[in-house]
Short mmCIF file of C-alpha atoms and ligand atoms in Angstrom, two decimals:
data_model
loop_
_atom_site.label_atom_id
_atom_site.label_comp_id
_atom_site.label_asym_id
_atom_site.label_seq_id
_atom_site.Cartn_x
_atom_site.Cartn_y
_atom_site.Cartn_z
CA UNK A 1 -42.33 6.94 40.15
CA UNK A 2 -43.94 3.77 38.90
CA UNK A 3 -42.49 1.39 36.32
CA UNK A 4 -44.34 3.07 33.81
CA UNK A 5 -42.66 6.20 34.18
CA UNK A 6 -39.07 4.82 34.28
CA UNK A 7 -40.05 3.18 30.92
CA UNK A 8 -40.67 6.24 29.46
CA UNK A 9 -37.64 7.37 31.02
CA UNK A 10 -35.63 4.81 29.66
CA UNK A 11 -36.61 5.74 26.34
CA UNK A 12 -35.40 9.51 26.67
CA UNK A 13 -31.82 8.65 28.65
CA UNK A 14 -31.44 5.95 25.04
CA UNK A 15 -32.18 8.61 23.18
CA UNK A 16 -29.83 11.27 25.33
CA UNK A 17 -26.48 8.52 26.12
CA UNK A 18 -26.82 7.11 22.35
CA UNK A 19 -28.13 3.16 22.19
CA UNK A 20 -25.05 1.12 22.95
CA UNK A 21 -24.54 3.07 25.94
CA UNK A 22 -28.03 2.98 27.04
CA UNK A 23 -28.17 -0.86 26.62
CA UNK A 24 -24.94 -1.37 28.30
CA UNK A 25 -25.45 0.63 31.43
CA UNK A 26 -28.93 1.39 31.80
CA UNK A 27 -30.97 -1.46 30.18
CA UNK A 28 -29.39 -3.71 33.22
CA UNK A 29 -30.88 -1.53 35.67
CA UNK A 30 -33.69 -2.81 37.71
CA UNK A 31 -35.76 -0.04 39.24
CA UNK A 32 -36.82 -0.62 43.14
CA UNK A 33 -38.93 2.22 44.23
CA UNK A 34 -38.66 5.36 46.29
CA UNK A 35 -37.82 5.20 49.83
CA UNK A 36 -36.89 8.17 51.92
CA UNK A 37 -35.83 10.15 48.87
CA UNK A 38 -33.32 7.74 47.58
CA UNK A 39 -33.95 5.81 44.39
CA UNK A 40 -33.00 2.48 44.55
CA UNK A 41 -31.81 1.05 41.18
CA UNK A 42 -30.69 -3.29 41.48
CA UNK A 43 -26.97 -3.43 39.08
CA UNK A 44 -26.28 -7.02 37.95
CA UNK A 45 -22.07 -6.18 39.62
CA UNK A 46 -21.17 -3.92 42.49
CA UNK A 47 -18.38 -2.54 39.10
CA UNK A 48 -21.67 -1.80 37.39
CA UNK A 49 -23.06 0.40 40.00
CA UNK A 50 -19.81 2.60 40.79
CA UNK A 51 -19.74 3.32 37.34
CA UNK A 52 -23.00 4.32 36.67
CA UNK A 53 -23.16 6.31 39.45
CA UNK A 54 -19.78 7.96 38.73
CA UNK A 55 -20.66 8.66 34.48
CA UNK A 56 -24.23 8.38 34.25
CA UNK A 57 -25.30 10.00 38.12
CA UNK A 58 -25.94 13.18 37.78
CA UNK A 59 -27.99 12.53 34.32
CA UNK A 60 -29.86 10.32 35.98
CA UNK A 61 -30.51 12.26 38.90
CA UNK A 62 -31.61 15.03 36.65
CA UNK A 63 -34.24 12.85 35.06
CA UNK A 64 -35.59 11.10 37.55
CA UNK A 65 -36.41 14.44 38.92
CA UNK A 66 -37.81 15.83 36.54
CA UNK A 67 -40.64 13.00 37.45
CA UNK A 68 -40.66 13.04 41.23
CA UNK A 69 -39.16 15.91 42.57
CA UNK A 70 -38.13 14.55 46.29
CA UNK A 71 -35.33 12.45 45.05
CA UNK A 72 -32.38 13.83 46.81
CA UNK A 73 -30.12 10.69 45.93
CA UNK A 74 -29.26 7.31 43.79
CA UNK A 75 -28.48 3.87 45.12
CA UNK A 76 -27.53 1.64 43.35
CA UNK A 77 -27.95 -2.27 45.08
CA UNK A 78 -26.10 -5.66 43.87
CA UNK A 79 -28.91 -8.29 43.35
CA UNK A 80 -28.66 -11.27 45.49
CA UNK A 81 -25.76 -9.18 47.08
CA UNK A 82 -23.78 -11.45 49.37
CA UNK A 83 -21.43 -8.50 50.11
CA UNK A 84 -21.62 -8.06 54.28
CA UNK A 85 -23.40 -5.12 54.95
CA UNK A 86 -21.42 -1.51 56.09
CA UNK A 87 -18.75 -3.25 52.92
CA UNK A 88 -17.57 -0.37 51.23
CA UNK A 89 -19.26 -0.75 47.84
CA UNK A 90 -16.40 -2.29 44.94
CA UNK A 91 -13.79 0.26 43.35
CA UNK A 92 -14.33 0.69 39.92
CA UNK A 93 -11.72 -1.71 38.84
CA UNK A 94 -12.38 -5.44 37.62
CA UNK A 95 -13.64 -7.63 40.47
CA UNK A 96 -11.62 -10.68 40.98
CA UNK A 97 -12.62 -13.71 39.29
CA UNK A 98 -13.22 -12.10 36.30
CA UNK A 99 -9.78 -10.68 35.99
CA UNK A 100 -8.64 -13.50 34.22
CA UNK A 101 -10.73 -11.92 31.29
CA UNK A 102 -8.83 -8.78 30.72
CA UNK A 103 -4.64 -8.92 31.63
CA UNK A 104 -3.08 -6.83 28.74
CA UNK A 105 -0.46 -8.97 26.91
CA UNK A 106 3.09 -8.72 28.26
CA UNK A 107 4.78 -5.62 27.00
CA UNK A 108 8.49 -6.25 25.39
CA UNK A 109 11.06 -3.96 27.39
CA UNK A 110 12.78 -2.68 24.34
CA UNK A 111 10.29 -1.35 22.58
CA UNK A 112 9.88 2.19 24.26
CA UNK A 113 10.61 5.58 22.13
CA UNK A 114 14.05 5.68 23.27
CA UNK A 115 15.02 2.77 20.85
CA UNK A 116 12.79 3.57 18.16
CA UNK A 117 14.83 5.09 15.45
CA UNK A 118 12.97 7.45 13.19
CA UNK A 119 13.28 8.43 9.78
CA UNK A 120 11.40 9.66 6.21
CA UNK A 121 9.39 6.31 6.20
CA UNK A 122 8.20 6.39 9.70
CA UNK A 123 8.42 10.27 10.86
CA UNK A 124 4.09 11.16 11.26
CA UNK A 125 3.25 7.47 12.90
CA UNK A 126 6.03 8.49 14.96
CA UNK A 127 4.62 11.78 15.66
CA UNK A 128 1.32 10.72 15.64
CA UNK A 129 2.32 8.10 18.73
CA UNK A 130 3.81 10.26 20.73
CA UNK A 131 1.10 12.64 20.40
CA UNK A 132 -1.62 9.91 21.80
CA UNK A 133 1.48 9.00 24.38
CA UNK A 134 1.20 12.36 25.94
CA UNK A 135 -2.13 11.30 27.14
CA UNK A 136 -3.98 14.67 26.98
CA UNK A 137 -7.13 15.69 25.30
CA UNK A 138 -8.11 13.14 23.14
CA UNK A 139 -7.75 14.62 19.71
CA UNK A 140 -8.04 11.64 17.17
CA UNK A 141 -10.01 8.36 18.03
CA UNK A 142 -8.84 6.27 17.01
CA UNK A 143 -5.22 6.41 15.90
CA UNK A 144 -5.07 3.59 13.12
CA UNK A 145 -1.57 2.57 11.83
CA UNK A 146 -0.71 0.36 9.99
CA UNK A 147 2.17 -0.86 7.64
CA UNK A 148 3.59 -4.11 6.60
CA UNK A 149 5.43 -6.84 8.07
CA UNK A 150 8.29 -5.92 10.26
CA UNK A 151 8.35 -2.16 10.62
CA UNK A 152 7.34 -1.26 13.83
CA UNK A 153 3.85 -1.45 14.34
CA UNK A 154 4.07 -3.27 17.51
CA UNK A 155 7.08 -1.16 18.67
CA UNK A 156 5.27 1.88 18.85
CA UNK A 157 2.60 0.72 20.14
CA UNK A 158 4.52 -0.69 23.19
CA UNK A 159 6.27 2.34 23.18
CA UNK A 160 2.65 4.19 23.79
CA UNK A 161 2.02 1.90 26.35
CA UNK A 162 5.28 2.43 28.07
CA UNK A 163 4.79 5.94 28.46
CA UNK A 164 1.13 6.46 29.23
CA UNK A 165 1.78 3.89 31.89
CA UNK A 166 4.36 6.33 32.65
CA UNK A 167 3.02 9.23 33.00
CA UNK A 168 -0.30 8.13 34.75
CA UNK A 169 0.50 4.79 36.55
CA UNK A 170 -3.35 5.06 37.72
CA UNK A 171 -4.66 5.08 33.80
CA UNK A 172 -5.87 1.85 32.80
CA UNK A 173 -4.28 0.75 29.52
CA UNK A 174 -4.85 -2.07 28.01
CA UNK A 175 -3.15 -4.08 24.75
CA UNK A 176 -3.32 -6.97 23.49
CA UNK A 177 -3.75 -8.62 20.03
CA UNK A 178 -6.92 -8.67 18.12
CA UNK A 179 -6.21 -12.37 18.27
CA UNK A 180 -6.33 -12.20 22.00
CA UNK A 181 -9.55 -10.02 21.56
CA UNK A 182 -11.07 -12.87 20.31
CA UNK A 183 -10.00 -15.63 22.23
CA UNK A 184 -10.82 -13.83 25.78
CA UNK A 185 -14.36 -13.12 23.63
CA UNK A 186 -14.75 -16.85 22.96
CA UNK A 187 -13.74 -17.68 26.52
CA UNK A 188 -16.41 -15.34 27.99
CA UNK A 189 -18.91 -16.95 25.74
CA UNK A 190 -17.96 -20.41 26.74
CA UNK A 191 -17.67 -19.73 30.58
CA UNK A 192 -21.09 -17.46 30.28
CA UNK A 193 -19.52 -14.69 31.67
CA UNK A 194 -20.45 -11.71 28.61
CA UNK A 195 -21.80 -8.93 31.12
CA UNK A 196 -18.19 -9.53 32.83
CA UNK A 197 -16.61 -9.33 29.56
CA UNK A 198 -18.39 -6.32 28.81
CA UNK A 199 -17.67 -4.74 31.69
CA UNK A 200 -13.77 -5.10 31.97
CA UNK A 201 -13.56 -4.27 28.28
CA UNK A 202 -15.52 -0.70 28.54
CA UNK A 203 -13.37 0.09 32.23
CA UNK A 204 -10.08 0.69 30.37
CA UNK A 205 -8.95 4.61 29.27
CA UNK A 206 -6.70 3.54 26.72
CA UNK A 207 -7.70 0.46 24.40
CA UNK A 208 -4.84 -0.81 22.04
CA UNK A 209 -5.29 -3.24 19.84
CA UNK A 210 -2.73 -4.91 17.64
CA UNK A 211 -3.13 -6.26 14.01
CA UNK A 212 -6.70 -6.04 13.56
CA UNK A 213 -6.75 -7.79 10.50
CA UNK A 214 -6.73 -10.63 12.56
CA UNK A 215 -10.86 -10.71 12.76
CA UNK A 216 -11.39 -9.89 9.62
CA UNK A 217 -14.06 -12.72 8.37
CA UNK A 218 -14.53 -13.43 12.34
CA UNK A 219 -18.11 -12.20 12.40
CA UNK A 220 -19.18 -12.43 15.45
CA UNK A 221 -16.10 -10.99 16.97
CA UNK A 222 -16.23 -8.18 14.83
CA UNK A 223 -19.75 -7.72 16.32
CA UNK A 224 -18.56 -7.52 19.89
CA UNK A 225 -14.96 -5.65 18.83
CA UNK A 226 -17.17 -3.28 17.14
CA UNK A 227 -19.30 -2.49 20.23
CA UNK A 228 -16.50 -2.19 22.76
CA UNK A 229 -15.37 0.25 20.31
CA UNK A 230 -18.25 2.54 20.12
CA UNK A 231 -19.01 2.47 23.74
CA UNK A 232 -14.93 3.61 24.33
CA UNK A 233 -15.36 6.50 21.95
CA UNK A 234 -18.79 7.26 23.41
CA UNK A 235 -16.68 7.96 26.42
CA UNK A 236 -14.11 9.50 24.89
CA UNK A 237 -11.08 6.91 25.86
CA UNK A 238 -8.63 6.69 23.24
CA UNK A 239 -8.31 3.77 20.67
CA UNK A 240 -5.54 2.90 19.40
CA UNK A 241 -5.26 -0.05 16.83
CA UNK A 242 -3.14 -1.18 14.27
CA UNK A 243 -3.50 -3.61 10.78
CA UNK A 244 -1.46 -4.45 8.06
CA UNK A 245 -2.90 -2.34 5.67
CA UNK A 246 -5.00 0.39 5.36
CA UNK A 247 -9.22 0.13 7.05
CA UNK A 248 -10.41 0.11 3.07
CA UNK A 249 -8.41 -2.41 2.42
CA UNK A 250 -8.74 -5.38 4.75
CA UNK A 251 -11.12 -8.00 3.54
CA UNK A 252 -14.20 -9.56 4.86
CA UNK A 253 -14.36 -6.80 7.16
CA UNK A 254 -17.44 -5.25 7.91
CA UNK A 255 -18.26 -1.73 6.19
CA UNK A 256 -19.27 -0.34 9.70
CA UNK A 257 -16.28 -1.11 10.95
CA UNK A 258 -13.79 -0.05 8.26
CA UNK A 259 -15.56 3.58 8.62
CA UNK A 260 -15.24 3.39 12.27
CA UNK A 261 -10.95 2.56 11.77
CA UNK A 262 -11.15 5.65 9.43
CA UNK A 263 -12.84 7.72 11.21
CA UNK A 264 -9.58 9.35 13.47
CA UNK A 265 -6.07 9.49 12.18
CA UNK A 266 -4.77 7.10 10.06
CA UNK A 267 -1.24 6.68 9.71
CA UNK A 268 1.44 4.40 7.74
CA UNK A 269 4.56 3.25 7.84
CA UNK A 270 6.22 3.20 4.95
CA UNK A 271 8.74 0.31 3.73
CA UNK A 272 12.16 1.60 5.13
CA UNK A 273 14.80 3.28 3.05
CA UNK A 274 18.43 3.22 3.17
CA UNK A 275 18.98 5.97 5.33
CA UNK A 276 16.57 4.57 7.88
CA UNK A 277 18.38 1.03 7.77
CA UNK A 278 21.59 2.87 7.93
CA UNK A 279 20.24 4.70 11.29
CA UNK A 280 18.78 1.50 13.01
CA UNK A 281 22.20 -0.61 11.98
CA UNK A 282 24.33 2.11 13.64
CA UNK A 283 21.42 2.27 16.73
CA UNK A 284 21.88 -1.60 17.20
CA UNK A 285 25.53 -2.10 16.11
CA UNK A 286 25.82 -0.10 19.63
CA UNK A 287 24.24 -2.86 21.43
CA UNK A 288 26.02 -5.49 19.81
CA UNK A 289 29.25 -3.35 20.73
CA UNK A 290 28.20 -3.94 24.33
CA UNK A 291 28.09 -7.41 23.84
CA UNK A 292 31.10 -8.18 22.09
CA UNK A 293 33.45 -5.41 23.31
CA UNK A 294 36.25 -7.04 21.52
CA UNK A 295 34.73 -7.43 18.39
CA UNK A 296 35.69 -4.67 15.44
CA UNK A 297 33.69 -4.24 12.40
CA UNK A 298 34.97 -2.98 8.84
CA UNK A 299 33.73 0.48 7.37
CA UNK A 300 30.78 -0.36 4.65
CA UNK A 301 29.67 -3.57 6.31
CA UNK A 302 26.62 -1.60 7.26
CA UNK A 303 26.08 0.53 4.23
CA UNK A 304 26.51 -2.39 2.32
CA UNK A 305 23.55 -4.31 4.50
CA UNK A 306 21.17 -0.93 4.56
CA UNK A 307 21.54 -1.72 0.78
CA UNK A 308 21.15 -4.91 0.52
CA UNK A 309 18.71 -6.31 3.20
CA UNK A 310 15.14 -5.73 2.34
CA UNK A 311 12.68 -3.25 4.05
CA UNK A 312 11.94 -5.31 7.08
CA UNK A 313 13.44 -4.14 10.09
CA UNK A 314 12.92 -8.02 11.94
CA UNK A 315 15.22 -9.35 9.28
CA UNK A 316 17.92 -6.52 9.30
CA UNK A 317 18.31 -6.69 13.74
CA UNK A 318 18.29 -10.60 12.76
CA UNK A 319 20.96 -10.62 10.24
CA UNK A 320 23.30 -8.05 12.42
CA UNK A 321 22.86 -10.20 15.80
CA UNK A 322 23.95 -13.31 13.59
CA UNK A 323 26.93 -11.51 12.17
CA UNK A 324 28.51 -10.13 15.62
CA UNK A 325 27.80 -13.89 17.25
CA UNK A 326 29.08 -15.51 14.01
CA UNK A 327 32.15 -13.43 13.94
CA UNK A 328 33.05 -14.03 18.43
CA UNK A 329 32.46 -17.81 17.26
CA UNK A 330 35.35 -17.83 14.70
CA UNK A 331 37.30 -14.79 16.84
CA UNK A 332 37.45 -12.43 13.42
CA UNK A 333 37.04 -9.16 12.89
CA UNK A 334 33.88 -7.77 11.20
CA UNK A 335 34.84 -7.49 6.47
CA UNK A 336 32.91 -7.89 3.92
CA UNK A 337 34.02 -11.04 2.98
CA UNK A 338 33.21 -12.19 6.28
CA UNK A 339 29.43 -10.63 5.79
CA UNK A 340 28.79 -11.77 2.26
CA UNK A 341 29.83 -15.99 3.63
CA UNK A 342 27.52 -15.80 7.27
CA UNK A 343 24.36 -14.05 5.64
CA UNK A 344 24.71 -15.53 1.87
CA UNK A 345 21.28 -17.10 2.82
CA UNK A 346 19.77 -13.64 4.12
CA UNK A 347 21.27 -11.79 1.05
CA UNK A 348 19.94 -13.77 -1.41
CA UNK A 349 15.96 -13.95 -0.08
CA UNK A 350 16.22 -10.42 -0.11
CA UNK A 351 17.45 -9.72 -3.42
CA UNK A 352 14.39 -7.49 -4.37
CA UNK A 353 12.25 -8.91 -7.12
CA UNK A 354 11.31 -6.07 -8.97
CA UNK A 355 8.03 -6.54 -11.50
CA UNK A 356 7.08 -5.17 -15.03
CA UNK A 357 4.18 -3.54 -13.61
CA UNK A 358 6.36 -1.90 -10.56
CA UNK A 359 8.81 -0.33 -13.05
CA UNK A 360 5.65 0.95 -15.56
CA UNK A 361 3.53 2.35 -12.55
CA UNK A 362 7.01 4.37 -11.07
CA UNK A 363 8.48 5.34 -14.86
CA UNK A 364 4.77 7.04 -15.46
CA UNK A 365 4.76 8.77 -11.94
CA UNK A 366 8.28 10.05 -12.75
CA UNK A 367 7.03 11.52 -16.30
CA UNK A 368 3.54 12.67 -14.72
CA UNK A 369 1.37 10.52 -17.66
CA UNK A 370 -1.41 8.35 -17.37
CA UNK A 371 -0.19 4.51 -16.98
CA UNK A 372 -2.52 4.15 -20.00
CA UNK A 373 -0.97 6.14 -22.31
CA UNK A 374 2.79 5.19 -21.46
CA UNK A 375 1.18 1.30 -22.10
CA UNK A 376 -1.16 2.59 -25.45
CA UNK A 377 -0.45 3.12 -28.52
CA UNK A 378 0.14 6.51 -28.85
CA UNK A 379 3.68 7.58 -30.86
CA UNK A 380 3.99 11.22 -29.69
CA UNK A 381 7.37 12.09 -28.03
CA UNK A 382 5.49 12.63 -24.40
CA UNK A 383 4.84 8.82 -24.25
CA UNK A 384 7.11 7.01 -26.65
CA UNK A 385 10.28 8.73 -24.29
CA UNK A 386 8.63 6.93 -21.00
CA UNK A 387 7.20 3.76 -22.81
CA UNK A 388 11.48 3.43 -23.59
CA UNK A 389 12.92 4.39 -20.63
CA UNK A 390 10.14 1.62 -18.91
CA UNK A 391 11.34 -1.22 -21.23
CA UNK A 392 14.89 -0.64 -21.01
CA UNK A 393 14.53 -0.90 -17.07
CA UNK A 394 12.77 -4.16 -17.46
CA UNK A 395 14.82 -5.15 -19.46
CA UNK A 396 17.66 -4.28 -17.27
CA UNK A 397 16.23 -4.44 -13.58
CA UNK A 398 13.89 -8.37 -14.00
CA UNK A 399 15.08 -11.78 -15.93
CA UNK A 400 12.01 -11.18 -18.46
CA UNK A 401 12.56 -11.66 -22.32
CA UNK A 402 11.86 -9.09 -24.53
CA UNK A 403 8.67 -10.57 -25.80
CA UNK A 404 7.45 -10.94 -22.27
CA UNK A 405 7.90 -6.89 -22.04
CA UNK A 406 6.46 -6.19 -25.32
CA UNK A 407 3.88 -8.33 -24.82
CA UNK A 408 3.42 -6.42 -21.12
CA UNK A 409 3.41 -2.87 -23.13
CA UNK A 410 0.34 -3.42 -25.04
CA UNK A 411 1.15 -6.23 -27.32
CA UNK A 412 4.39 -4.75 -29.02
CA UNK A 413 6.68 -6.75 -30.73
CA UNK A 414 10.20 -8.22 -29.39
CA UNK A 415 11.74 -5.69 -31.83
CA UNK A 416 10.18 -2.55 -30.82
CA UNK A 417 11.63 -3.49 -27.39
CA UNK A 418 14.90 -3.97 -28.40
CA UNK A 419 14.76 -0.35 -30.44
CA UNK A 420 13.51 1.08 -27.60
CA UNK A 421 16.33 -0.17 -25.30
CA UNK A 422 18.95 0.51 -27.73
CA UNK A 423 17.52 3.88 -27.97
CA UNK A 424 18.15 4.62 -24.06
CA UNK A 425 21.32 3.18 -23.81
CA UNK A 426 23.11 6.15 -26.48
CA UNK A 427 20.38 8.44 -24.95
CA UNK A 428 22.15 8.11 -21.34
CA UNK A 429 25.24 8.99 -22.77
CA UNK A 430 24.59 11.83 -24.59
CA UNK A 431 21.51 13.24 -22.88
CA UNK A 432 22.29 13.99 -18.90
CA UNK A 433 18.83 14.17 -18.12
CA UNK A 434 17.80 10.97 -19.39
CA UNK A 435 21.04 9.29 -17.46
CA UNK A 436 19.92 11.41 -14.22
CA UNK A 437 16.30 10.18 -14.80
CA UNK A 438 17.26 6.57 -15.28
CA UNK A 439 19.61 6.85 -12.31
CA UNK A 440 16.68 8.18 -10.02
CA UNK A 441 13.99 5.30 -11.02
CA UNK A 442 16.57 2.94 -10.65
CA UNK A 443 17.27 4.29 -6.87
CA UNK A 444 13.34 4.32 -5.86
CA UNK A 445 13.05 1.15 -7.55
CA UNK A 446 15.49 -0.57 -5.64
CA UNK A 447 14.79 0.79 -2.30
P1 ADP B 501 5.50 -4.94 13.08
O1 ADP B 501 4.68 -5.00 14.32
O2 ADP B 501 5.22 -3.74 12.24
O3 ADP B 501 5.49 -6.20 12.29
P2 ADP B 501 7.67 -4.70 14.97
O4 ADP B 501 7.21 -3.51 15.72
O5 ADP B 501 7.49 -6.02 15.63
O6 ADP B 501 7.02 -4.75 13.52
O7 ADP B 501 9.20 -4.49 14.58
C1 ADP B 501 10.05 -5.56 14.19
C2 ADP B 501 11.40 -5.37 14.81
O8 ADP B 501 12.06 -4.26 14.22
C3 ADP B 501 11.36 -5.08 16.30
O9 ADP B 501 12.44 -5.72 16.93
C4 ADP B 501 11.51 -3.58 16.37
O10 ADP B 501 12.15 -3.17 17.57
C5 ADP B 501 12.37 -3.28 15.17
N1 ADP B 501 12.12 -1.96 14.60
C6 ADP B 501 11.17 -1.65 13.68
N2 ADP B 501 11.22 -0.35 13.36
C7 ADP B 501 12.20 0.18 14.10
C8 ADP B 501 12.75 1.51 14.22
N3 ADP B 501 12.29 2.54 13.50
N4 ADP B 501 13.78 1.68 15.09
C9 ADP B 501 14.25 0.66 15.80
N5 ADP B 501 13.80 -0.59 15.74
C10 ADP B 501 12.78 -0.85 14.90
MG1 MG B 502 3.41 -6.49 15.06
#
């Protein structure tokens, strides 16, 4: 076969692997000639050459004879190897010195399935985790979650971890941040070490990354994150990543990219509700138990938290640990007096700040009308009934003046605000389903 030949052959195995592949594993390749039957192909890394022999072999093979029919075998040769010959060629697992590129971040003990509690808010990411946990056919790539601050993103992903590593101690899974994607990408750069970088990055099985919105705006990292990615799904190995908000929604980051985080499942977790808080402050009151055996706690204390702590999970384990250790300090049992003087501070950040537009957005859902027309000027019973309703939870559920919420419902005047809120208030005594529908907003608004 002459070099013309493997060109041309080049050219078909790009078109046949798909272009990031091709450049990744075959581009590198330096043909050798023919000797005896066996092809001899130079690879930059002994890693390189096991695992183009053990994914791209027999294709190869196949081609190459297709052009000279005698080739009976591949072999694949280090350049400047300085390996000892009769060396069993390298494992397919990163060579040392270039290690240092790839250790997944530390995984946190606690956060395995066992202790994740699960509810409404967070039921399919749940579902959706374990699924990928199981480790079998890969059936969405890649799983995207995301949600906001606080609410368990990184637990399940641990949790994921935990078990495939369980399961298959041999699979190679890897997390980290995409904040550690980038620095380990920016080390490789500096130290000149890319092809390693490469490499290590397209060995793994499982590829998790965590808060992706972390390179948004990073471009060149994006490039590279962006390539790993491809070549992983190329080869099937499951991606799992998770952002603080939805692909279409992070900024500065690029359109290919986005599509690419879209392009499998996409799951959220939604802000917690009380019967979720509830469940995780009975789950880790049990721990606390543990700790402080002689410690009691009052009935309510934790409804009354689940209430009043905001959606964050971070800040509700915070405010219980500091509670139990508070209450061994002083040697008292658990009340609600007790609660409301250690986490005054806590209780008072969280005190939900509800906003005009939150309470006109929810009142319209719950009536099934256009935002638009509960806001215009339309008079007909359909809208004027929600339009009320809205301003007399403003009026009731933020510190705005009534001219601020006429003003906020298309211009009206102070007056038409205060009829309207008048209105409500003898409505929700005589009319049940106006009391039951105020009573409901009220709930999801708070929650
Ligand atoms: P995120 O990554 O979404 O910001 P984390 O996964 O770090 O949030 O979760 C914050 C804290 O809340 C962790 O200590 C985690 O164990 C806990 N947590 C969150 N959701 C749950 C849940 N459903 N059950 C138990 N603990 C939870
Ligand atoms: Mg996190």
């Amino acid at each position: 076969m002459t070099q013309e030949q493997w060109g041309a052959l080049q050219d078909r195995l790009c078109k046949t692997i798909g272009e990031n592949n091709y450049k990744t594993w075959i581009k590198p390749l330096s043909y050798d000639g023919i000797t005896d039957g066996v092809a001899v192909f130079e690879v930059p890394t002994n890693f390189m050459g096991t695992y183009v022999s053990q994914n791209y072999g027999d294709l190869l093979l196949s081609q190459l004879t297709s052009v000279e029919t005698d080739i009976r075998r591949i072999q694949f040769k280090v350049a400047n190897a300085d390996r000892p010959r009769g060396q069993a060629p390298a494992k397919a697992k990163p060579a040392a010195g270039v290690s240092d590129l790839l250790p997944s971040a530390p995984l946190e003990s606690k956060f395995t399935f066992d202790t994740f509690v699960v509810g409404k808010p967070n039921e399919l990411a749940h579902a959706a985790a374990r699924r990928v946990a199981e480790g079998g056919p890969v059936s969405f790539n890649p799983l995207f979650l995301y949600g906001g601050v606080g609410l368990g993103k990184t637990h399940l992903m641990h949790a994921i971890s935990w078990e495939l590593r369980h399961r298959n101690p041999e699979l190679n899974v890897l997390y980290l941040s995409a904040e550690q994607f980038m620095y380990r990408f920016v080390q490789a750069l500096r130290e000149r070490r890319m092809m390693d970088f490469k490499e290590l990055f397209r060995s793994v099985d499982v590829l998790m990354v965590d808060d992706v919105q972390f390179i948004a705006g990073k471009d060149s990292t994006q490039e590279e994150f962006f390539h790993t990615f491809n070549a992983l799904v190329d080869q099937n190995k499951q991606i799992i990543i998770s952002g603080d908000r939805a692909p279409d929604e992070i900024k500065d980051m690029e359109n290919r990219i986005r599509s690419r985080l879209q392009s499998g499942l996409v799951v959220d977790l939604h802000p917690t509700d009380y019967e979720l808080r509830l469940g995780i402050l009975q789950t880790k009151v049990e721990a606390q138990k543990a700790l402080y055996p002689d410690l009691d706690i009052d009935t309510g204390v934790l409804e009354f938290l689940a209430h009043r702590i905001s959606t964050n999970v971070r800040v509700l384990e915070g405010a219980l640990t500091r509670l139990f250790a508070f209450a061994s300090l002083i040697g008292k049992r658990i009340t609600m007096d007790l609660t409301q003087d250690c986490l005054a501070d806590v209780l008072r950040a969280s005190e939900r700040k509800i906003s005009i537009d939150e309470i006109q957005r929810r009142v319209a859902e719950h009536y099934n009308i256009r935002l638009s027309d509960m806001i215009g000027p339309k008079r007909v019973r359909n809208y004027a009934r929600p339009r009320q309703v809205a301003m007399f939870l403003c009026k009731q559920m933020t510190s705005r003046s009534l001219p601020e919420i006429g003003r906020r419902f298309g211009g009206r005047d102070h007056t038409t605000v205060m009829h309207g809120v008048k209105r409500i208030e003898e409505l929700k005594i005589q009319d049940g389903q106006i009391a039951e529908d105020l009573e409901l907003l009220r709930r999801s608004l708070e929650a």
